[in-house]
Amino acid sequence: MVQSKFRGPSTTRFLEWLTPSSLSTLKPYNSTLSVLLNEHGGIIDDTVITKHAEDAFYIVTNAGRRDRDLQWLQGKLEEWNSEEGKGKGAKVELEVLEGWGLLALQGPESASYLQTLTPFDLTKLPFGTSAWVSIEGYNLHVARGGYTGEDGFEISIPPSQTVDVATLLSKDTKVVQLTGLGARDSLRLEAGMCLYGNDLDETTSPVEAGLTWVIGKDRRETGTFIGAEGVRKHLKEGPPRRRVGFVVEGVPARQGAKIFAQQTQVGSVTSGIPSPTLGKNVAMGYIQSGHHKKGTEVEIEVRGKMRKAVVEGMPFVKPRYYRG
């Protein structure tokens, strides 16, 4: 992941120009999922934005989108800070936290385990908030959240300390196991979460992606943000397609599998797995509006054969976040 900090007297206004989210009302050390949009309202990347103080924000974006994101951000920053820019002389600074580690400690026992390593009372850190926490002498930025649907924490670590902290957190192998992105991918899909490059791209609007909730209610009609025209068109007229879930008979449907209704292709799968929690094949994808309602029966072409599938609501597995 790429970690960045934005600061300066017009940072809130700048980030509300880059994204459709309501950041001015965000409380300090609270976070929100958001999206960077292109001029047409397509999603350049999804991001988590954390407010540290008035006009000071910490942002996490996807490593796979690093070059595109930073080019876009730096270009828009130059435009904002120019003499004719919207910043009107109140400049914004961007600091990319090069080399910083970001460890995700996730799972039902994550809080009780982390509590043994810190005097900080983790019951006072609900989902979507963060704090500077002392962990065995390391002063680290800890955010309660993650991309698994489980309770957990994302811990930001300076480059010189990343290996030591990773070793510390994984020392009790009876409680903590190192896992790769395959485990994360199955959990995030069960939780109905998008993965950039699979379920999101620059041709997809947040309305199509089922992410309308990241658009501030106060910004949907009058907010000035990049891509607003395209987003409002989908809000007003309805999107031409929608991201939905499926339960698939037989074998799992993978990315790219075609979805049919009465022998006509009406969509395609973007992510699919055999769910380890549910014991059935689940998938998500985009389907033409009108075919998106829960319970709609469709067919998905998998390995040259048509498999029966049913549109299912997401998440497939109810998330277990700690709300306090």
PDB file of C-alpha atoms in Angstrom:
ATOM      1  CA  MET A   1       0.000   0.000   0.000  1.00  0.00           C
ATOM      2  CA  VAL A   2       1.068   3.619  -0.545  1.00  0.00           C
ATOM      3  CA  GLN A   3       0.809   5.904   2.476  1.00  0.00           C
ATOM      4  CA  SER A   4       0.703   9.678   2.077  1.00  0.00           C
ATOM      5  CA  LYS A   5       0.083  12.794   4.112  1.00  0.00           C
ATOM      6  CA  PHE A   6      -1.573  15.982   2.904  1.00  0.00           C
ATOM      7  CA  ARG A   7      -1.311  19.201   4.877  1.00  0.00           C
ATOM      8  CA  GLY A   8      -1.819  22.917   4.355  1.00  0.00           C
ATOM      9  CA  PRO A   9      -4.502  25.568   4.915  1.00  0.00           C
ATOM     10  CA  SER A  10      -6.759  24.416   2.056  1.00  0.00           C
ATOM     11  CA  THR A  11      -6.248  20.643   2.299  1.00  0.00           C
ATOM     12  CA  THR A  12      -9.862  19.831   3.167  1.00  0.00           C
ATOM     13  CA  ARG A  13     -11.144  21.792   0.179  1.00  0.00           C
ATOM     14  CA  PHE A  14      -8.513  20.161  -2.058  1.00  0.00           C
ATOM     15  CA  LEU A  15      -9.448  16.623  -1.034  1.00  0.00           C
ATOM     16  CA  GLU A  16     -13.147  17.410  -1.393  1.00  0.00           C
ATOM     17  CA  TRP A  17     -12.336  18.464  -4.969  1.00  0.00           C
ATOM     18  CA  LEU A  18     -10.448  15.216  -5.617  1.00  0.00           C
ATOM     19  CA  THR A  19     -13.101  12.979  -4.009  1.00  0.00           C
ATOM     20  CA  PRO A  20     -16.896  13.066  -3.542  1.00  0.00           C
ATOM     21  CA  SER A  21     -16.675  12.466   0.216  1.00  0.00           C
ATOM     22  CA  SER A  22     -17.675  14.888   2.972  1.00  0.00           C
ATOM     23  CA  LEU A  23     -14.362  15.443   4.740  1.00  0.00           C
ATOM     24  CA  SER A  24     -15.069  18.779   6.406  1.00  0.00           C
ATOM     25  CA  THR A  25     -17.387  17.048   8.894  1.00  0.00           C
ATOM     26  CA  LEU A  26     -15.006  14.157   9.573  1.00  0.00           C
ATOM     27  CA  LYS A  27     -13.796  14.148  13.177  1.00  0.00           C
ATOM     28  CA  PRO A  28     -10.065  13.983  14.009  1.00  0.00           C
ATOM     29  CA  TYR A  29      -8.630  10.455  13.853  1.00  0.00           C
ATOM     30  CA  ASN A  30     -11.732   9.184  12.061  1.00  0.00           C
ATOM     31  CA  SER A  31     -11.533   7.530   8.645  1.00  0.00           C
ATOM     32  CA  THR A  32     -13.713   7.029   5.611  1.00  0.00           C
ATOM     33  CA  LEU A  33     -13.487   4.921   2.487  1.00  0.00           C
ATOM     34  CA  SER A  34     -13.436   7.131  -0.582  1.00  0.00           C
ATOM     35  CA  VAL A  35     -12.572   7.135  -4.283  1.00  0.00           C
ATOM     36  CA  LEU A  36     -10.348   9.195  -6.548  1.00  0.00           C
ATOM     37  CA  LEU A  37     -12.368  10.012  -9.664  1.00  0.00           C
ATOM     38  CA  ASN A  38     -11.326  10.956 -13.193  1.00  0.00           C
ATOM     39  CA  GLU A  39     -13.033  13.683 -15.190  1.00  0.00           C
ATOM     40  CA  HIS A  40     -15.786  11.286 -16.325  1.00  0.00           C
ATOM     41  CA  GLY A  41     -16.561   9.995 -12.836  1.00  0.00           C
ATOM     42  CA  GLY A  42     -14.640   6.728 -13.270  1.00  0.00           C
ATOM     43  CA  ILE A  43     -12.696   5.351 -10.326  1.00  0.00           C
ATOM     44  CA  ILE A  44      -8.928   5.903 -10.514  1.00  0.00           C
ATOM     45  CA  ASP A  45      -8.482   4.184  -7.154  1.00  0.00           C
ATOM     46  CA  ASP A  46     -10.257   3.475  -3.912  1.00  0.00           C
ATOM     47  CA  THR A  47      -8.661   4.936  -0.806  1.00  0.00           C
ATOM     48  CA  VAL A  48      -9.020   5.264   2.941  1.00  0.00           C
ATOM     49  CA  ILE A  49      -8.794   8.853   4.169  1.00  0.00           C
ATOM     50  CA  THR A  50      -8.055   9.608   7.821  1.00  0.00           C
ATOM     51  CA  LYS A  51      -8.317  13.087   9.274  1.00  0.00           C
ATOM     52  CA  HIS A  52      -5.545  13.816  11.763  1.00  0.00           C
ATOM     53  CA  ALA A  53      -6.271  17.486  12.354  1.00  0.00           C
ATOM     54  CA  GLU A  54      -7.878  20.429  10.625  1.00  0.00           C
ATOM     55  CA  ASP A  55      -6.405  20.413   7.098  1.00  0.00           C
ATOM     56  CA  ALA A  56      -4.108  17.459   7.839  1.00  0.00           C
ATOM     57  CA  PHE A  57      -4.956  14.033   6.400  1.00  0.00           C
ATOM     58  CA  TYR A  58      -3.362  10.593   6.116  1.00  0.00           C
ATOM     59  CA  ILE A  59      -4.306   8.612   2.999  1.00  0.00           C
ATOM     60  CA  VAL A  60      -3.737   4.996   1.982  1.00  0.00           C
ATOM     61  CA  THR A  61      -3.954   3.988  -1.678  1.00  0.00           C
ATOM     62  CA  ASN A  62      -3.219   0.781  -3.596  1.00  0.00           C
ATOM     63  CA  ALA A  63       0.398  -0.064  -4.414  1.00  0.00           C
ATOM     64  CA  GLY A  64      -0.681  -1.455  -7.786  1.00  0.00           C
ATOM     65  CA  ARG A  65      -1.997   2.005  -8.707  1.00  0.00           C
ATOM     66  CA  ARG A  66       1.012   3.903  -7.354  1.00  0.00           C
ATOM     67  CA  ASP A  67       2.242   5.403 -10.636  1.00  0.00           C
ATOM     68  CA  ARG A  68      -1.219   6.397 -11.865  1.00  0.00           C
ATOM     69  CA  ASP A  69      -2.290   7.759  -8.470  1.00  0.00           C
ATOM     70  CA  LEU A  70       0.830   9.816  -7.785  1.00  0.00           C
ATOM     71  CA  GLN A  71       0.885  11.253 -11.298  1.00  0.00           C
ATOM     72  CA  TRP A  72      -2.763  12.261 -10.909  1.00  0.00           C
ATOM     73  CA  LEU A  73      -2.342  13.634  -7.384  1.00  0.00           C
ATOM     74  CA  GLN A  74       0.773  15.632  -8.180  1.00  0.00           C
ATOM     75  CA  GLY A  75      -0.780  17.047 -11.338  1.00  0.00           C
ATOM     76  CA  LYS A  76      -3.917  18.134  -9.522  1.00  0.00           C
ATOM     77  CA  LEU A  77      -1.818  19.513  -6.663  1.00  0.00           C
ATOM     78  CA  GLU A  78       0.143  21.712  -9.063  1.00  0.00           C
ATOM     79  CA  GLU A  79      -3.118  22.894 -10.601  1.00  0.00           C
ATOM     80  CA  TRP A  80      -4.585  23.665  -7.154  1.00  0.00           C
ATOM     81  CA  ASN A  81      -1.471  25.495  -5.944  1.00  0.00           C
ATOM     82  CA  SER A  82      -1.021  27.581  -9.089  1.00  0.00           C
ATOM     83  CA  GLU A  83      -1.742  31.314  -9.068  1.00  0.00           C
ATOM     84  CA  GLU A  84      -5.009  30.683 -10.912  1.00  0.00           C
ATOM     85  CA  GLY A  85      -5.839  27.540  -8.959  1.00  0.00           C
ATOM     86  CA  LYS A  86      -8.712  26.839  -6.621  1.00  0.00           C
ATOM     87  CA  GLY A  87      -6.378  26.998  -3.613  1.00  0.00           C
ATOM     88  CA  LYS A  88      -6.196  30.789  -4.027  1.00  0.00           C
ATOM     89  CA  GLY A  89      -2.743  30.937  -2.503  1.00  0.00           C
ATOM     90  CA  ALA A  90      -3.488  28.554   0.381  1.00  0.00           C
ATOM     91  CA  LYS A  91      -1.109  25.829  -0.728  1.00  0.00           C
ATOM     92  CA  VAL A  92      -1.316  22.116  -0.005  1.00  0.00           C
ATOM     93  CA  GLU A  93       1.708  19.857   0.532  1.00  0.00           C
ATOM     94  CA  LEU A  94       1.949  16.144  -0.272  1.00  0.00           C
ATOM     95  CA  GLU A  95       4.367  13.846   1.569  1.00  0.00           C
ATOM     96  CA  VAL A  96       4.635  10.270   0.339  1.00  0.00           C
ATOM     97  CA  LEU A  97       5.767   8.020   3.193  1.00  0.00           C
ATOM     98  CA  GLU A  98       8.347   6.149   1.160  1.00  0.00           C
ATOM     99  CA  GLY A  99       9.283   2.733   2.482  1.00  0.00           C
ATOM    100  CA  TRP A 100       6.831   2.734   5.375  1.00  0.00           C
ATOM    101  CA  GLY A 101       5.340  -0.621   6.279  1.00  0.00           C
ATOM    102  CA  LEU A 102       1.646  -1.326   6.749  1.00  0.00           C
ATOM    103  CA  LEU A 103       0.796  -4.506   8.632  1.00  0.00           C
ATOM    104  CA  ALA A 104      -2.758  -5.813   8.964  1.00  0.00           C
ATOM    105  CA  LEU A 105      -3.455  -7.757  12.143  1.00  0.00           C
ATOM    106  CA  GLN A 106      -6.865  -9.289  11.491  1.00  0.00           C
ATOM    107  CA  GLY A 107      -9.271 -11.775  13.026  1.00  0.00           C
ATOM    108  CA  PRO A 108     -11.545 -12.409  16.026  1.00  0.00           C
ATOM    109  CA  GLU A 109      -8.623 -12.607  18.448  1.00  0.00           C
ATOM    110  CA  SER A 110      -6.686  -9.630  17.065  1.00  0.00           C
ATOM    111  CA  ALA A 111      -7.821  -7.178  19.740  1.00  0.00           C
ATOM    112  CA  SER A 112      -7.177  -9.452  22.703  1.00  0.00           C
ATOM    113  CA  TYR A 113      -3.755 -10.340  21.317  1.00  0.00           C
ATOM    114  CA  LEU A 114      -2.717  -6.763  20.548  1.00  0.00           C
ATOM    115  CA  GLN A 115      -3.934  -5.684  23.993  1.00  0.00           C
ATOM    116  CA  THR A 116      -1.213  -7.855  25.566  1.00  0.00           C
ATOM    117  CA  LEU A 117       1.394  -5.717  23.790  1.00  0.00           C
ATOM    118  CA  THR A 118       0.125  -2.235  24.653  1.00  0.00           C
ATOM    119  CA  PRO A 119      -1.131  -0.226  27.655  1.00  0.00           C
ATOM    120  CA  PHE A 120      -3.532   1.607  25.304  1.00  0.00           C
ATOM    121  CA  ASP A 121      -7.156   0.640  25.964  1.00  0.00           C
ATOM    122  CA  LEU A 122      -8.244  -0.794  22.625  1.00  0.00           C
ATOM    123  CA  THR A 123     -11.919  -0.831  23.676  1.00  0.00           C
ATOM    124  CA  LYS A 124     -11.750   2.939  23.147  1.00  0.00           C
ATOM    125  CA  LEU A 125     -10.715   2.478  19.517  1.00  0.00           C
ATOM    126  CA  PRO A 126     -13.826   1.489  17.519  1.00  0.00           C
ATOM    127  CA  PHE A 127     -13.928   0.581  13.836  1.00  0.00           C
ATOM    128  CA  GLY A 128     -13.045   3.500  11.558  1.00  0.00           C
ATOM    129  CA  THR A 129     -10.892   5.348  14.081  1.00  0.00           C
ATOM    130  CA  SER A 130      -7.160   5.495  14.707  1.00  0.00           C
ATOM    131  CA  ALA A 131      -4.646   6.606  17.320  1.00  0.00           C
ATOM    132  CA  TRP A 132      -0.937   6.703  18.090  1.00  0.00           C
ATOM    133  CA  VAL A 133      -0.368   3.596  20.165  1.00  0.00           C
ATOM    134  CA  SER A 134       2.660   2.406  22.102  1.00  0.00           C
ATOM    135  CA  ILE A 135       3.329  -1.235  21.180  1.00  0.00           C
ATOM    136  CA  GLU A 136       6.210  -2.660  23.202  1.00  0.00           C
ATOM    137  CA  GLY A 137       7.964   0.709  23.073  1.00  0.00           C
ATOM    138  CA  TYR A 138       7.218   1.487  19.418  1.00  0.00           C
ATOM    139  CA  ASN A 139       4.987   4.539  18.903  1.00  0.00           C
ATOM    140  CA  LEU A 140       2.837   3.539  15.913  1.00  0.00           C
ATOM    141  CA  HIS A 141      -0.204   4.761  14.028  1.00  0.00           C
ATOM    142  CA  VAL A 142      -2.901   2.115  14.544  1.00  0.00           C
ATOM    143  CA  ALA A 143      -6.193   2.186  12.645  1.00  0.00           C
ATOM    144  CA  ARG A 144      -9.031  -0.152  13.574  1.00  0.00           C
ATOM    145  CA  GLY A 145     -10.170  -1.647  10.322  1.00  0.00           C
ATOM    146  CA  GLY A 146      -8.899  -3.696   7.433  1.00  0.00           C
ATOM    147  CA  TYR A 147     -10.103  -5.395   4.296  1.00  0.00           C
ATOM    148  CA  THR A 148     -11.282  -8.736   5.630  1.00  0.00           C
ATOM    149  CA  GLY A 149     -14.692  -8.079   7.185  1.00  0.00           C
ATOM    150  CA  GLU A 150     -13.226  -9.157  10.530  1.00  0.00           C
ATOM    151  CA  ASP A 151     -12.209  -7.066  13.508  1.00  0.00           C
ATOM    152  CA  GLY A 152      -8.616  -5.974  13.145  1.00  0.00           C
ATOM    153  CA  PHE A 153      -5.985  -3.277  12.917  1.00  0.00           C
ATOM    154  CA  GLU A 154      -3.791  -1.708  10.268  1.00  0.00           C
ATOM    155  CA  ILE A 155      -0.479  -0.597  11.732  1.00  0.00           C
ATOM    156  CA  SER A 156       1.715   1.973   9.981  1.00  0.00           C
ATOM    157  CA  ILE A 157       5.427   1.571  10.686  1.00  0.00           C
ATOM    158  CA  PRO A 158       8.553   3.614   9.820  1.00  0.00           C
ATOM    159  CA  PRO A 159      10.974   1.817   7.443  1.00  0.00           C
ATOM    160  CA  SER A 160      13.623   1.196  10.099  1.00  0.00           C
ATOM    161  CA  GLN A 161      11.134  -0.546  12.401  1.00  0.00           C
ATOM    162  CA  THR A 162       8.953  -2.578  10.021  1.00  0.00           C
ATOM    163  CA  VAL A 163      10.804  -5.894  10.267  1.00  0.00           C
ATOM    164  CA  ASP A 164      11.162  -5.648  14.052  1.00  0.00           C
ATOM    165  CA  VAL A 165       7.467  -4.872  14.547  1.00  0.00           C
ATOM    166  CA  ALA A 166       6.420  -7.661  12.159  1.00  0.00           C
ATOM    167  CA  THR A 167       8.583 -10.080  14.142  1.00  0.00           C
ATOM    168  CA  LEU A 168       7.123  -8.821  17.414  1.00  0.00           C
ATOM    169  CA  LEU A 169       3.498  -9.133  16.278  1.00  0.00           C
ATOM    170  CA  SER A 170       3.975 -12.672  14.945  1.00  0.00           C
ATOM    171  CA  LYS A 171       6.033 -14.055  17.831  1.00  0.00           C
ATOM    172  CA  ASP A 172       3.159 -16.106  19.279  1.00  0.00           C
ATOM    173  CA  THR A 173       2.617 -18.605  16.484  1.00  0.00           C
ATOM    174  CA  LYS A 174      -0.258 -20.263  18.361  1.00  0.00           C
ATOM    175  CA  VAL A 175      -2.315 -17.080  17.957  1.00  0.00           C
ATOM    176  CA  VAL A 176      -0.852 -15.286  14.940  1.00  0.00           C
ATOM    177  CA  GLN A 177      -0.085 -16.743  11.533  1.00  0.00           C
ATOM    178  CA  LEU A 178       1.461 -14.963   8.571  1.00  0.00           C
ATOM    179  CA  THR A 179      -0.887 -15.032   5.585  1.00  0.00           C
ATOM    180  CA  GLY A 180      -0.754 -13.793   2.024  1.00  0.00           C
ATOM    181  CA  LEU A 181      -3.161 -11.980  -0.229  1.00  0.00           C
ATOM    182  CA  GLY A 182      -5.024 -15.196  -1.101  1.00  0.00           C
ATOM    183  CA  ALA A 183      -6.492 -15.331   2.398  1.00  0.00           C
ATOM    184  CA  ARG A 184      -7.331 -11.635   2.277  1.00  0.00           C
ATOM    185  CA  ASP A 185      -8.989 -12.059  -1.104  1.00  0.00           C
ATOM    186  CA  SER A 186     -11.385 -14.786   0.053  1.00  0.00           C
ATOM    187  CA  LEU A 187     -12.339 -12.803   3.163  1.00  0.00           C
ATOM    188  CA  ARG A 188     -12.872  -9.505   1.365  1.00  0.00           C
ATOM    189  CA  LEU A 189     -15.057 -11.209  -1.245  1.00  0.00           C
ATOM    190  CA  GLU A 190     -17.170 -12.915   1.417  1.00  0.00           C
ATOM    191  CA  ALA A 191     -17.544  -9.449   2.981  1.00  0.00           C
ATOM    192  CA  GLY A 192     -18.654  -8.002  -0.383  1.00  0.00           C
ATOM    193  CA  MET A 193     -15.662  -5.677  -0.720  1.00  0.00           C
ATOM    194  CA  CYS A 194     -14.260  -4.505  -4.052  1.00  0.00           C
ATOM    195  CA  LEU A 195     -10.724  -5.152  -5.246  1.00  0.00           C
ATOM    196  CA  TYR A 196      -9.249  -2.567  -7.589  1.00  0.00           C
ATOM    197  CA  GLY A 197      -8.398  -4.065 -10.972  1.00  0.00           C
ATOM    198  CA  ASN A 198     -11.055  -6.745 -10.533  1.00  0.00           C
ATOM    199  CA  ASP A 199     -14.215  -4.980  -9.421  1.00  0.00           C
ATOM    200  CA  LEU A 200     -13.230  -1.342  -9.935  1.00  0.00           C
ATOM    201  CA  ASP A 201     -11.574   0.518 -12.797  1.00  0.00           C
ATOM    202  CA  GLU A 202     -11.603   3.866 -14.558  1.00  0.00           C
ATOM    203  CA  THR A 203     -14.708   2.987 -16.602  1.00  0.00           C
ATOM    204  CA  THR A 204     -16.736   2.306 -13.453  1.00  0.00           C
ATOM    205  CA  SER A 205     -18.576   4.955 -11.466  1.00  0.00           C
ATOM    206  CA  PRO A 206     -19.089   4.709  -7.700  1.00  0.00           C
ATOM    207  CA  VAL A 207     -22.837   4.440  -8.329  1.00  0.00           C
ATOM    208  CA  GLU A 208     -22.391   1.387 -10.567  1.00  0.00           C
ATOM    209  CA  ALA A 209     -20.011  -0.105  -8.008  1.00  0.00           C
ATOM    210  CA  GLY A 210     -22.520   0.167  -5.167  1.00  0.00           C
ATOM    211  CA  LEU A 211     -20.363   2.793  -3.476  1.00  0.00           C
ATOM    212  CA  THR A 212     -22.895   5.618  -3.521  1.00  0.00           C
ATOM    213  CA  TRP A 213     -22.566   5.725   0.264  1.00  0.00           C
ATOM    214  CA  VAL A 214     -19.040   7.212  -0.022  1.00  0.00           C
ATOM    215  CA  ILE A 215     -20.570  10.262  -1.725  1.00  0.00           C
ATOM    216  CA  GLY A 216     -21.497  12.778   0.946  1.00  0.00           C
ATOM    217  CA  LYS A 217     -25.248  13.437   1.058  1.00  0.00           C
ATOM    218  CA  ASP A 218     -24.536  17.154   1.111  1.00  0.00           C
ATOM    219  CA  ARG A 219     -22.450  16.830  -2.068  1.00  0.00           C
ATOM    220  CA  ARG A 220     -24.659  14.751  -4.345  1.00  0.00           C
ATOM    221  CA  GLU A 221     -26.527  17.675  -5.881  1.00  0.00           C
ATOM    222  CA  THR A 222     -24.261  20.673  -5.396  1.00  0.00           C
ATOM    223  CA  GLY A 223     -20.787  19.414  -4.462  1.00  0.00           C
ATOM    224  CA  THR A 224     -17.924  20.578  -6.669  1.00  0.00           C
ATOM    225  CA  PHE A 225     -15.677  17.594  -7.263  1.00  0.00           C
ATOM    226  CA  ILE A 226     -13.869  16.068 -10.218  1.00  0.00           C
ATOM    227  CA  GLY A 227     -16.196  13.748 -12.138  1.00  0.00           C
ATOM    228  CA  ALA A 228     -19.342  15.195 -10.559  1.00  0.00           C
ATOM    229  CA  GLU A 229     -21.270  15.412 -13.838  1.00  0.00           C
ATOM    230  CA  GLY A 230     -20.900  11.703 -14.604  1.00  0.00           C
ATOM    231  CA  VAL A 231     -21.706  10.702 -11.044  1.00  0.00           C
ATOM    232  CA  ARG A 232     -24.833  12.885 -10.939  1.00  0.00           C
ATOM    233  CA  LYS A 233     -26.042  11.444 -14.231  1.00  0.00           C
ATOM    234  CA  HIS A 234     -25.969   7.955 -12.704  1.00  0.00           C
ATOM    235  CA  LEU A 235     -27.538   9.182  -9.477  1.00  0.00           C
ATOM    236  CA  LYS A 236     -30.380  10.860 -11.346  1.00  0.00           C
ATOM    237  CA  GLU A 237     -31.043   8.410 -14.188  1.00  0.00           C
ATOM    238  CA  GLY A 238     -29.789   5.221 -12.561  1.00  0.00           C
ATOM    239  CA  PRO A 239     -26.622   3.423 -13.668  1.00  0.00           C
ATOM    240  CA  PRO A 240     -26.663   1.208 -16.782  1.00  0.00           C
ATOM    241  CA  ARG A 241     -25.174  -1.674 -14.775  1.00  0.00           C
ATOM    242  CA  ARG A 242     -24.740  -2.582 -11.137  1.00  0.00           C
ATOM    243  CA  ARG A 243     -22.318  -4.581  -9.040  1.00  0.00           C
ATOM    244  CA  VAL A 244     -24.112  -7.518  -7.434  1.00  0.00           C
ATOM    245  CA  GLY A 245     -23.321 -10.837  -5.796  1.00  0.00           C
ATOM    246  CA  PHE A 246     -24.052 -14.332  -7.071  1.00  0.00           C
ATOM    247  CA  VAL A 247     -24.217 -17.849  -5.734  1.00  0.00           C
ATOM    248  CA  VAL A 248     -23.122 -20.233  -8.504  1.00  0.00           C
ATOM    249  CA  GLU A 249     -23.934 -23.938  -8.849  1.00  0.00           C
ATOM    250  CA  GLY A 250     -21.298 -26.508  -9.673  1.00  0.00           C
ATOM    251  CA  VAL A 251     -17.889 -24.855  -9.985  1.00  0.00           C
ATOM    252  CA  PRO A 252     -16.724 -21.346  -9.050  1.00  0.00           C
ATOM    253  CA  ALA A 253     -17.053 -18.564 -11.628  1.00  0.00           C
ATOM    254  CA  ARG A 254     -13.865 -16.576 -12.020  1.00  0.00           C
ATOM    255  CA  GLN A 255     -13.079 -13.087 -13.293  1.00  0.00           C
ATOM    256  CA  GLY A 256     -14.236 -12.617 -16.873  1.00  0.00           C
ATOM    257  CA  ALA A 257     -16.961 -15.283 -16.855  1.00  0.00           C
ATOM    258  CA  LYS A 258     -19.955 -14.130 -18.904  1.00  0.00           C
ATOM    259  CA  ILE A 259     -23.406 -13.749 -17.354  1.00  0.00           C
ATOM    260  CA  PHE A 260     -26.493 -14.576 -19.422  1.00  0.00           C
ATOM    261  CA  ALA A 261     -30.245 -14.057 -19.121  1.00  0.00           C
ATOM    262  CA  GLN A 262     -32.406 -15.855 -21.709  1.00  0.00           C
ATOM    263  CA  GLN A 263     -29.313 -16.584 -23.821  1.00  0.00           C
ATOM    264  CA  THR A 264     -28.314 -12.903 -23.977  1.00  0.00           C
ATOM    265  CA  GLN A 265     -25.177 -11.689 -22.242  1.00  0.00           C
ATOM    266  CA  VAL A 266     -26.110  -9.176 -19.573  1.00  0.00           C
ATOM    267  CA  GLY A 267     -22.888  -8.894 -17.610  1.00  0.00           C
ATOM    268  CA  SER A 268     -19.639 -10.456 -16.452  1.00  0.00           C
ATOM    269  CA  VAL A 269     -18.055 -11.737 -13.274  1.00  0.00           C
ATOM    270  CA  THR A 270     -15.260  -9.680 -11.735  1.00  0.00           C
ATOM    271  CA  SER A 271     -14.340 -11.867  -8.709  1.00  0.00           C
ATOM    272  CA  GLY A 272     -15.286 -15.396  -7.694  1.00  0.00           C
ATOM    273  CA  ILE A 273     -14.227 -18.094  -5.221  1.00  0.00           C
ATOM    274  CA  PRO A 274     -15.419 -21.217  -3.464  1.00  0.00           C
ATOM    275  CA  SER A 275     -16.337 -19.618  -0.124  1.00  0.00           C
ATOM    276  CA  PRO A 276     -14.454 -21.364   2.696  1.00  0.00           C
ATOM    277  CA  THR A 277     -16.932 -20.000   5.257  1.00  0.00           C
ATOM    278  CA  LEU A 278     -20.189 -20.814   3.463  1.00  0.00           C
ATOM    279  CA  GLY A 279     -19.176 -23.949   1.565  1.00  0.00           C
ATOM    280  CA  LYS A 280     -20.676 -22.667  -1.695  1.00  0.00           C
ATOM    281  CA  ASN A 281     -19.416 -20.795  -4.757  1.00  0.00           C
ATOM    282  CA  VAL A 282     -19.801 -17.026  -4.531  1.00  0.00           C
ATOM    283  CA  ALA A 283     -18.972 -14.274  -6.983  1.00  0.00           C
ATOM    284  CA  MET A 284     -19.531 -10.638  -7.694  1.00  0.00           C
ATOM    285  CA  GLY A 285     -19.800  -8.874 -11.000  1.00  0.00           C
ATOM    286  CA  TYR A 286     -21.642  -6.276 -13.049  1.00  0.00           C
ATOM    287  CA  ILE A 287     -25.030  -6.921 -14.555  1.00  0.00           C
ATOM    288  CA  GLN A 288     -27.386  -4.757 -16.605  1.00  0.00           C
ATOM    289  CA  SER A 289     -29.871  -2.781 -14.538  1.00  0.00           C
ATOM    290  CA  GLY A 290     -33.163  -4.623 -14.489  1.00  0.00           C
ATOM    291  CA  HIS A 291     -31.465  -7.963 -13.895  1.00  0.00           C
ATOM    292  CA  HIS A 292     -29.838  -6.885 -10.634  1.00  0.00           C
ATOM    293  CA  LYS A 293     -32.559  -7.631  -8.097  1.00  0.00           C
ATOM    294  CA  LYS A 294     -31.922 -10.203  -5.391  1.00  0.00           C
ATOM    295  CA  GLY A 295     -33.282 -13.626  -6.318  1.00  0.00           C
ATOM    296  CA  THR A 296     -32.978 -13.109 -10.090  1.00  0.00           C
ATOM    297  CA  GLU A 297     -31.935 -16.337 -11.804  1.00  0.00           C
ATOM    298  CA  VAL A 298     -29.202 -16.139 -14.439  1.00  0.00           C
ATOM    299  CA  GLU A 299     -26.631 -18.418 -16.069  1.00  0.00           C
ATOM    300  CA  ILE A 300     -22.879 -17.989 -15.963  1.00  0.00           C
ATOM    301  CA  GLU A 301     -20.575 -19.562 -18.517  1.00  0.00           C
ATOM    302  CA  VAL A 302     -17.838 -21.470 -16.685  1.00  0.00           C
ATOM    303  CA  ARG A 303     -15.388 -23.767 -18.492  1.00  0.00           C
ATOM    304  CA  GLY A 304     -17.575 -23.800 -21.582  1.00  0.00           C
ATOM    305  CA  LYS A 305     -20.746 -24.819 -19.738  1.00  0.00           C
ATOM    306  CA  MET A 306     -23.699 -22.812 -18.505  1.00  0.00           C
ATOM    307  CA  ARG A 307     -24.024 -22.888 -14.716  1.00  0.00           C
ATOM    308  CA  LYS A 308     -27.134 -21.809 -12.855  1.00  0.00           C
ATOM    309  CA  ALA A 309     -26.658 -18.802 -10.599  1.00  0.00           C
ATOM    310  CA  VAL A 310     -28.817 -16.545  -8.469  1.00  0.00           C
ATOM    311  CA  VAL A 311     -28.308 -12.853  -7.717  1.00  0.00           C
ATOM    312  CA  GLU A 312     -27.509 -12.601  -4.023  1.00  0.00           C
ATOM    313  CA  GLY A 313     -27.261  -9.675  -1.646  1.00  0.00           C
ATOM    314  CA  MET A 314     -23.866  -8.734  -0.245  1.00  0.00           C
ATOM    315  CA  PRO A 315     -22.071  -9.140   2.041  1.00  0.00           C
ATOM    316  CA  PHE A 316     -22.239 -12.918   1.806  1.00  0.00           C
ATOM    317  CA  VAL A 317     -20.861 -13.138   5.351  1.00  0.00           C
ATOM    318  CA  LYS A 318     -21.845 -10.476   7.863  1.00  0.00           C
ATOM    319  CA  PRO A 319     -18.811  -8.365   8.869  1.00  0.00           C
ATOM    320  CA  ARG A 320     -17.754  -8.444  12.495  1.00  0.00           C
ATOM    321  CA  TYR A 321     -16.339  -4.993  13.088  1.00  0.00           C
ATOM    322  CA  TYR A 322     -15.894  -3.651  16.606  1.00  0.00           C
ATOM    323  CA  ARG A 323     -18.209  -0.660  16.985  1.00  0.00           C
ATOM    324  CA  GLY A 324     -17.524  -0.004  20.664  1.00  0.00           C
TER     325      GLY A 324
END
